[in-house]
Short mmCIF file of C-alpha atoms and ligand atoms in Angstrom, two decimals:
data_model
loop_
_atom_site.label_atom_id
_atom_site.label_comp_id
_atom_site.label_asym_id
_atom_site.label_seq_id
_atom_site.Cartn_x
_atom_site.Cartn_y
_atom_site.Cartn_z
CA MET A 508 76.82 12.29 -21.97
CA SER A 509 75.58 10.67 -18.80
CA ASN A 510 76.56 9.79 -15.25
CA VAL A 511 77.06 6.13 -14.34
CA LEU A 512 77.46 4.69 -10.84
CA ILE A 513 79.02 1.22 -10.55
CA VAL A 514 78.33 -0.51 -7.25
CA TYR A 515 80.98 -3.20 -7.05
CA ALA A 516 81.35 -6.05 -4.57
CA HIS A 517 84.40 -8.31 -4.59
CA PRO A 518 87.11 -8.65 -1.95
CA GLU A 519 89.96 -9.12 -4.51
CA PRO A 520 90.92 -6.28 -6.89
CA LYS A 521 92.59 -8.76 -9.30
CA SER A 522 89.44 -10.90 -9.50
CA LEU A 523 87.35 -11.44 -12.59
CA ASN A 524 84.79 -9.06 -11.13
CA GLY A 525 87.52 -6.50 -10.49
CA SER A 526 88.63 -6.81 -14.14
CA LEU A 527 85.07 -6.38 -15.40
CA LYS A 528 84.58 -3.35 -13.17
CA ASP A 529 87.83 -1.75 -14.43
CA PHE A 530 86.82 -2.56 -17.99
CA ALA A 531 83.40 -0.96 -17.50
CA VAL A 532 84.99 2.21 -16.10
CA GLU A 533 87.41 2.49 -19.05
CA THR A 534 84.74 1.74 -21.64
CA LEU A 535 82.15 4.14 -20.25
CA GLN A 536 84.71 6.93 -19.80
CA ALA A 537 86.00 6.40 -23.35
CA ALA A 538 82.41 6.88 -24.53
CA GLY A 539 82.34 10.23 -22.71
CA HIS A 540 80.33 9.23 -19.63
CA ALA A 541 81.25 10.30 -16.11
CA VAL A 542 81.72 7.27 -13.85
CA LYS A 543 81.78 6.84 -10.08
CA VAL A 544 82.53 3.52 -8.37
CA SER A 545 81.37 2.40 -4.96
CA ASP A 546 83.96 -0.30 -4.22
CA LEU A 547 82.23 -1.79 -1.21
CA TYR A 548 85.11 -3.95 0.09
CA GLY A 549 87.62 -1.20 -0.69
CA MET A 550 85.49 1.29 1.26
CA LYS A 551 85.10 -1.21 4.11
CA TRP A 552 81.37 -0.67 3.78
CA LYS A 553 79.45 -1.44 6.97
CA ALA A 554 77.12 -4.17 5.80
CA VAL A 555 74.62 -4.41 8.63
CA VAL A 556 71.86 -2.10 9.74
CA ASP A 557 71.94 -1.50 13.49
CA ALA A 558 71.46 1.22 16.09
CA GLU A 559 74.69 2.98 15.01
CA ASP A 560 72.92 3.93 11.79
CA PHE A 561 70.56 6.19 13.69
CA PRO A 562 72.53 8.49 16.01
CA SER A 563 69.51 10.75 16.64
CA ARG A 564 66.66 8.40 17.40
CA LYS A 565 62.97 9.16 17.34
CA ASP A 566 62.43 6.31 19.82
CA PRO A 567 65.53 5.59 21.92
CA ASP A 568 63.76 2.72 23.72
CA ARG A 569 63.15 0.38 20.81
CA LEU A 570 64.70 0.26 17.36
CA ILE A 571 62.10 -0.02 14.60
CA VAL A 572 64.29 0.20 11.54
CA ASN A 573 61.92 1.54 8.89
CA ARG A 574 60.62 4.25 11.25
CA GLU A 575 64.11 5.35 12.27
CA SER A 576 65.21 5.17 8.65
CA ASN A 577 62.41 7.55 7.69
CA HIS A 578 63.11 9.81 10.68
CA ALA A 579 66.86 9.94 10.02
CA PHE A 580 66.27 10.73 6.35
CA SER A 581 63.74 13.50 7.00
CA SER A 582 65.70 14.99 9.92
CA LYS A 583 68.98 14.79 7.98
CA THR A 584 70.64 12.65 10.63
CA LEU A 585 71.67 9.69 8.46
CA THR A 586 75.31 8.69 8.86
CA PRO A 587 77.79 10.34 6.41
CA ASP A 588 78.57 7.06 4.60
CA VAL A 589 74.90 6.54 3.74
CA VAL A 590 74.43 10.20 2.74
CA ALA A 591 77.43 9.94 0.39
CA GLU A 592 75.94 6.89 -1.37
CA GLN A 593 72.56 8.59 -1.69
CA GLU A 594 74.30 11.58 -3.27
CA LYS A 595 75.92 9.24 -5.82
CA LEU A 596 72.53 7.74 -6.63
CA ARG A 597 71.01 11.20 -7.10
CA TRP A 598 73.89 12.07 -9.43
CA ALA A 599 73.61 8.88 -11.50
CA ASP A 600 71.61 8.45 -14.69
CA ALA A 601 72.42 4.74 -14.67
CA VAL A 602 73.47 2.27 -11.99
CA ILE A 603 75.41 -0.97 -12.61
CA PHE A 604 75.66 -3.65 -9.92
CA GLN A 605 78.85 -5.70 -10.50
CA PHE A 606 79.12 -8.86 -8.39
CA PRO A 607 79.71 -12.64 -8.30
CA LEU A 608 76.66 -14.81 -7.67
CA TRP A 609 77.07 -16.12 -4.14
CA TRP A 610 74.45 -18.54 -2.93
CA PHE A 611 72.06 -17.47 -5.65
CA SER A 612 72.21 -13.82 -4.67
CA MET A 613 74.55 -10.87 -4.18
CA PRO A 614 77.41 -10.89 -1.65
CA ALA A 615 76.20 -9.84 1.81
CA ILE A 616 78.12 -6.56 1.66
CA MET A 617 76.07 -5.47 -1.36
CA LYS A 618 72.78 -6.49 0.24
CA GLY A 619 73.90 -4.39 3.20
CA TRP A 620 74.48 -1.45 0.88
CA VAL A 621 70.87 -1.70 -0.29
CA ASP A 622 69.58 -2.18 3.27
CA ARG A 623 71.32 0.95 4.51
CA VAL A 624 71.27 3.30 1.49
CA TYR A 625 67.64 2.81 0.48
CA SER A 626 66.25 4.85 3.37
CA ARG A 627 62.53 5.16 3.70
CA GLY A 628 61.67 8.54 2.21
CA PHE A 629 64.67 8.38 -0.13
CA ALA A 630 64.14 5.23 -2.20
CA TYR A 631 60.54 4.50 -1.30
CA GLY A 632 57.82 5.71 1.03
CA LEU A 633 54.23 6.76 1.33
CA GLY A 634 52.64 9.19 -1.09
CA GLU A 635 50.05 11.84 -0.24
CA THR A 636 47.24 9.29 -0.56
CA GLY A 637 48.92 6.87 1.85
CA ILE A 638 49.74 4.49 -1.00
CA SER A 639 53.28 3.14 -1.12
CA ILE A 640 55.45 4.86 -3.70
CA ARG A 641 57.19 1.92 -5.31
CA TYR A 642 57.31 -0.38 -8.33
CA GLY A 643 57.98 2.12 -11.04
CA GLU A 644 57.40 5.21 -8.95
CA GLY A 645 60.09 5.25 -6.24
CA GLY A 646 62.72 7.87 -5.47
CA LEU A 647 65.13 6.57 -8.11
CA LYS A 648 62.72 6.97 -11.02
CA GLY A 649 64.29 8.28 -14.20
CA ARG A 650 67.42 6.15 -13.84
CA ARG A 651 68.24 2.90 -15.55
CA SER A 652 70.00 -0.06 -14.07
CA MET A 653 71.82 -3.22 -15.05
CA ILE A 654 73.19 -6.21 -13.18
CA SER A 655 76.62 -7.44 -14.36
CA ILE A 656 77.18 -10.80 -12.76
CA THR A 657 79.58 -13.74 -12.87
CA VAL A 658 78.33 -17.23 -12.04
CA GLY A 659 79.96 -20.61 -11.52
CA GLY A 660 77.25 -22.61 -13.27
CA LYS A 661 76.73 -23.26 -16.98
CA ASP A 662 74.23 -21.44 -19.17
CA ALA A 663 72.06 -24.61 -19.32
CA HIS A 664 71.86 -24.81 -15.52
CA TYR A 665 70.10 -21.44 -15.57
CA SER A 666 67.86 -22.03 -18.59
CA ASP A 667 64.08 -22.49 -18.46
CA ARG A 668 64.37 -26.12 -17.28
CA GLY A 669 67.78 -25.81 -15.65
CA ILE A 670 68.25 -27.12 -12.12
CA ASN A 671 69.28 -23.71 -10.75
CA GLY A 672 66.13 -22.02 -12.01
CA SER A 673 66.00 -19.44 -14.76
CA PHE A 674 67.81 -16.15 -14.36
CA ASP A 675 64.53 -14.28 -14.73
CA ASP A 676 63.28 -15.98 -11.58
CA LEU A 677 66.60 -16.04 -9.76
CA LEU A 678 67.34 -12.35 -10.19
CA PHE A 679 63.73 -11.25 -9.69
CA HIS A 680 64.31 -10.25 -6.06
CA ILE A 681 67.11 -7.92 -7.20
CA GLN A 682 65.82 -6.67 -10.55
CA HIS A 683 62.20 -6.26 -9.50
CA GLY A 684 62.66 -5.96 -5.74
CA MET A 685 65.69 -3.67 -5.50
CA LEU A 686 65.96 -1.90 -8.87
CA PHE A 687 62.40 -1.52 -10.16
CA TYR A 688 60.88 -1.15 -6.67
CA PRO A 689 62.55 2.25 -6.11
CA GLY A 690 61.62 3.26 -9.65
CA MET A 691 64.58 2.42 -11.87
CA ASP A 692 64.20 0.93 -15.34
CA VAL A 693 65.97 -2.42 -15.64
CA VAL A 694 67.77 -3.75 -18.71
CA GLU A 695 68.77 -7.39 -19.20
CA PRO A 696 71.60 -8.63 -17.00
CA PHE A 697 75.08 -9.21 -18.38
CA VAL A 698 76.06 -12.72 -17.30
CA VAL A 699 79.44 -14.50 -17.40
CA TYR A 700 78.83 -18.25 -17.08
CA GLU A 701 81.29 -20.90 -15.90
CA SER A 702 83.37 -18.10 -14.52
CA VAL A 703 85.41 -20.28 -12.16
CA ARG A 704 87.31 -21.82 -15.09
CA LEU A 705 87.33 -18.84 -17.42
CA THR A 706 90.29 -18.75 -19.80
CA ASP A 707 91.93 -15.56 -21.08
CA GLU A 708 90.42 -16.25 -24.51
CA GLN A 709 86.94 -16.64 -23.08
CA TYR A 710 87.46 -13.48 -21.06
CA LYS A 711 88.22 -11.56 -24.27
CA THR A 712 85.01 -12.83 -25.86
CA TYR A 713 82.99 -11.77 -22.81
CA GLN A 714 84.78 -8.41 -22.83
CA GLU A 715 83.56 -7.75 -26.38
CA ALA A 716 80.02 -8.71 -25.40
CA PHE A 717 80.21 -6.48 -22.32
CA LYS A 718 81.51 -3.59 -24.42
CA ALA A 719 78.47 -3.89 -26.69
CA ARG A 720 76.09 -3.97 -23.71
CA LEU A 721 77.75 -0.90 -22.19
CA ALA A 722 77.49 0.93 -25.51
CA GLY A 723 73.76 0.23 -25.53
CA LEU A 724 73.16 0.95 -21.85
CA PHE A 725 71.07 4.03 -22.53
CA ASP A 726 69.41 2.73 -25.72
CA GLU A 727 68.28 -0.78 -24.79
CA THR A 728 64.59 -1.30 -24.20
CA PRO A 729 64.13 -1.99 -20.50
CA TYR A 730 61.97 -4.79 -19.12
CA ALA A 731 58.29 -3.87 -19.33
CA TYR A 732 57.72 -4.44 -15.60
CA ARG A 733 54.19 -3.50 -14.70
CA ALA A 734 53.81 -0.41 -12.51
CA GLN A 735 51.97 -0.90 -9.23
CA ARG A 736 49.51 1.84 -10.13
CA GLY A 737 49.35 1.12 -13.87
CA GLY A 738 45.99 -0.66 -13.64
CA ASP A 739 47.26 -4.24 -14.02
CA TYR A 740 46.84 -5.16 -10.32
CA ASP A 741 43.68 -5.45 -8.24
CA ALA A 742 43.14 -3.92 -4.80
CA ASN A 743 45.16 -6.75 -3.24
CA LEU A 744 48.01 -6.11 -5.71
CA ARG A 745 47.39 -9.40 -7.49
CA LEU A 746 47.82 -9.35 -11.26
CA ARG A 747 44.38 -9.19 -12.86
CA PRO A 748 43.41 -12.53 -14.47
CA GLY A 749 44.31 -13.02 -18.14
CA LEU A 750 47.04 -10.37 -18.33
CA GLU A 751 49.87 -12.87 -18.06
CA ASP A 752 49.29 -14.27 -21.58
CA ALA A 753 51.67 -17.22 -21.88
CA ALA A 754 54.08 -15.97 -19.22
CA THR A 755 54.76 -18.07 -16.14
CA GLY A 756 56.54 -17.60 -12.83
CA THR A 757 57.80 -14.13 -12.05
CA ASN A 758 57.59 -13.20 -15.73
CA ILE A 759 53.87 -12.52 -15.28
CA HIS A 760 55.00 -9.16 -13.90
CA LYS A 761 56.35 -8.11 -17.29
CA ALA A 762 53.85 -6.78 -19.79
CA ARG A 763 53.95 -8.25 -23.27
CA ALA A 764 56.52 -6.35 -25.33
C1 LIG B 853 80.43 -18.13 -1.32
C2 LIG B 853 80.23 -18.53 -2.77
C3 LIG B 853 78.96 -18.86 -3.21
C4 LIG B 853 78.75 -19.21 -4.54
N1 LIG B 853 77.48 -19.45 -4.98
C5 LIG B 853 77.25 -19.73 -6.28
C6 LIG B 853 75.92 -19.95 -6.77
O1 LIG B 853 74.94 -19.88 -6.03
N2 LIG B 853 75.76 -20.22 -8.08
C7 LIG B 853 76.81 -20.29 -8.96
O2 LIG B 853 76.60 -20.54 -10.15
N3 LIG B 853 78.08 -20.05 -8.52
C8 LIG B 853 78.31 -19.77 -7.22
N4 LIG B 853 79.58 -19.51 -6.79
C9 LIG B 853 80.66 -19.37 -7.79
C10 LIG B 853 80.92 -17.88 -8.04
O3 LIG B 853 79.82 -17.31 -8.69
C11 LIG B 853 82.20 -17.68 -8.84
O4 LIG B 853 83.25 -18.13 -8.01
C12 LIG B 853 82.41 -16.22 -9.21
O5 LIG B 853 81.39 -15.77 -10.06
C13 LIG B 853 83.74 -16.02 -9.92
O6 LIG B 853 83.99 -14.63 -9.99
P1 LIG B 853 85.34 -14.03 -9.36
O7 LIG B 853 85.39 -12.58 -9.69
O8 LIG B 853 85.42 -14.41 -7.91
O9 LIG B 853 86.36 -14.84 -10.22
P2 LIG B 853 87.91 -15.19 -9.97
O10 LIG B 853 88.01 -16.33 -9.00
O11 LIG B 853 88.68 -13.97 -9.66
O12 LIG B 853 88.33 -15.66 -11.42
C14 LIG B 853 87.66 -16.73 -12.05
C15 LIG B 853 88.51 -17.21 -13.22
O13 LIG B 853 88.57 -16.20 -14.21
C16 LIG B 853 89.86 -16.21 -14.76
N5 LIG B 853 90.12 -14.99 -15.53
C17 LIG B 853 90.18 -14.93 -16.88
N6 LIG B 853 90.43 -13.68 -17.29
C18 LIG B 853 90.54 -12.92 -16.18
C19 LIG B 853 90.78 -11.54 -15.99
N7 LIG B 853 90.98 -10.70 -17.00
N8 LIG B 853 90.82 -11.09 -14.72
C20 LIG B 853 90.61 -11.92 -13.66
N9 LIG B 853 90.37 -13.24 -13.81
C21 LIG B 853 90.33 -13.75 -15.07
C22 LIG B 853 90.76 -16.46 -13.55
O14 LIG B 853 92.04 -16.89 -13.95
C23 LIG B 853 89.97 -17.52 -12.83
O15 LIG B 853 90.30 -18.80 -13.32
C24 LIG B 853 79.84 -19.21 -5.45
C25 LIG B 853 81.13 -18.92 -4.99
C26 LIG B 853 81.33 -18.58 -3.66
C27 LIG B 853 82.72 -18.23 -3.19
#
């Protein structure tokens, strides 16, 4: 059995997101997995990066965040809250991000979790050759990840021609930029549409679908995102011509299944 970390962002425990988080914990534990939850509002997570994050500065005169992030990580002077989250990530075999879509992205507190926990040297960095270790090769390689999200809009609004843009494009900055970038495999998101008006009956239907996705968490085929050093990109990290087949938009960064 495996270890699963749920990073959860909602200010109300009785919310739909709170119910889905509780349901995920129960379901995964019933299947024999060990589960830890980072309840960001409950923990009163500090959402912004600032000088307080680096109590032992390399350069006390001017804060350059990625340099201090790297220095604090390598000199073991990160703040205890960040160290604790990094320990949870090391422990996890899979990571689930549970959140409501707010302004086409994650709530600020969750973005702040990524900003602060993904220290340079921990989640990403420079390899021996000076090439960035990222996109399939970062510090979280070997783990899988899934977004579980609730949205106000209808399914059609997020379809290929929908006014909100497709979910593949909309979630690209999270799935490719925050999950795959530090090396995690990414499976399809679990999405609850029209969540604002969700009835109890509809909730039960979504619960069943979520249960099936959680049961397959470790078996589903992840997105075939192309690795930075897999040969598909040129020296300027542009996808080599012709490899996209019929794909458009951000989907050109997935290899054909
Ligand atoms: C700042 C902000 C920005 C937003 N931006 C976007 C956007 O860009 N795109 C978009 O599509 N939407 C957007 N929305 C809508 C947002 O995505 C939804 O409000 C959110 O997903 C609903 O999730 P919740 O957990 O807050 O639901 P809640 O408000 O807690 O509940 C939603 C409904 O689910 C019902 N429900 C049914 N069963 C249960 C159960 N078992 N437990 C709890 N509740 C249940 C509740 O009764 C309620 O009617 C935004 C909302 C806000 C506040």
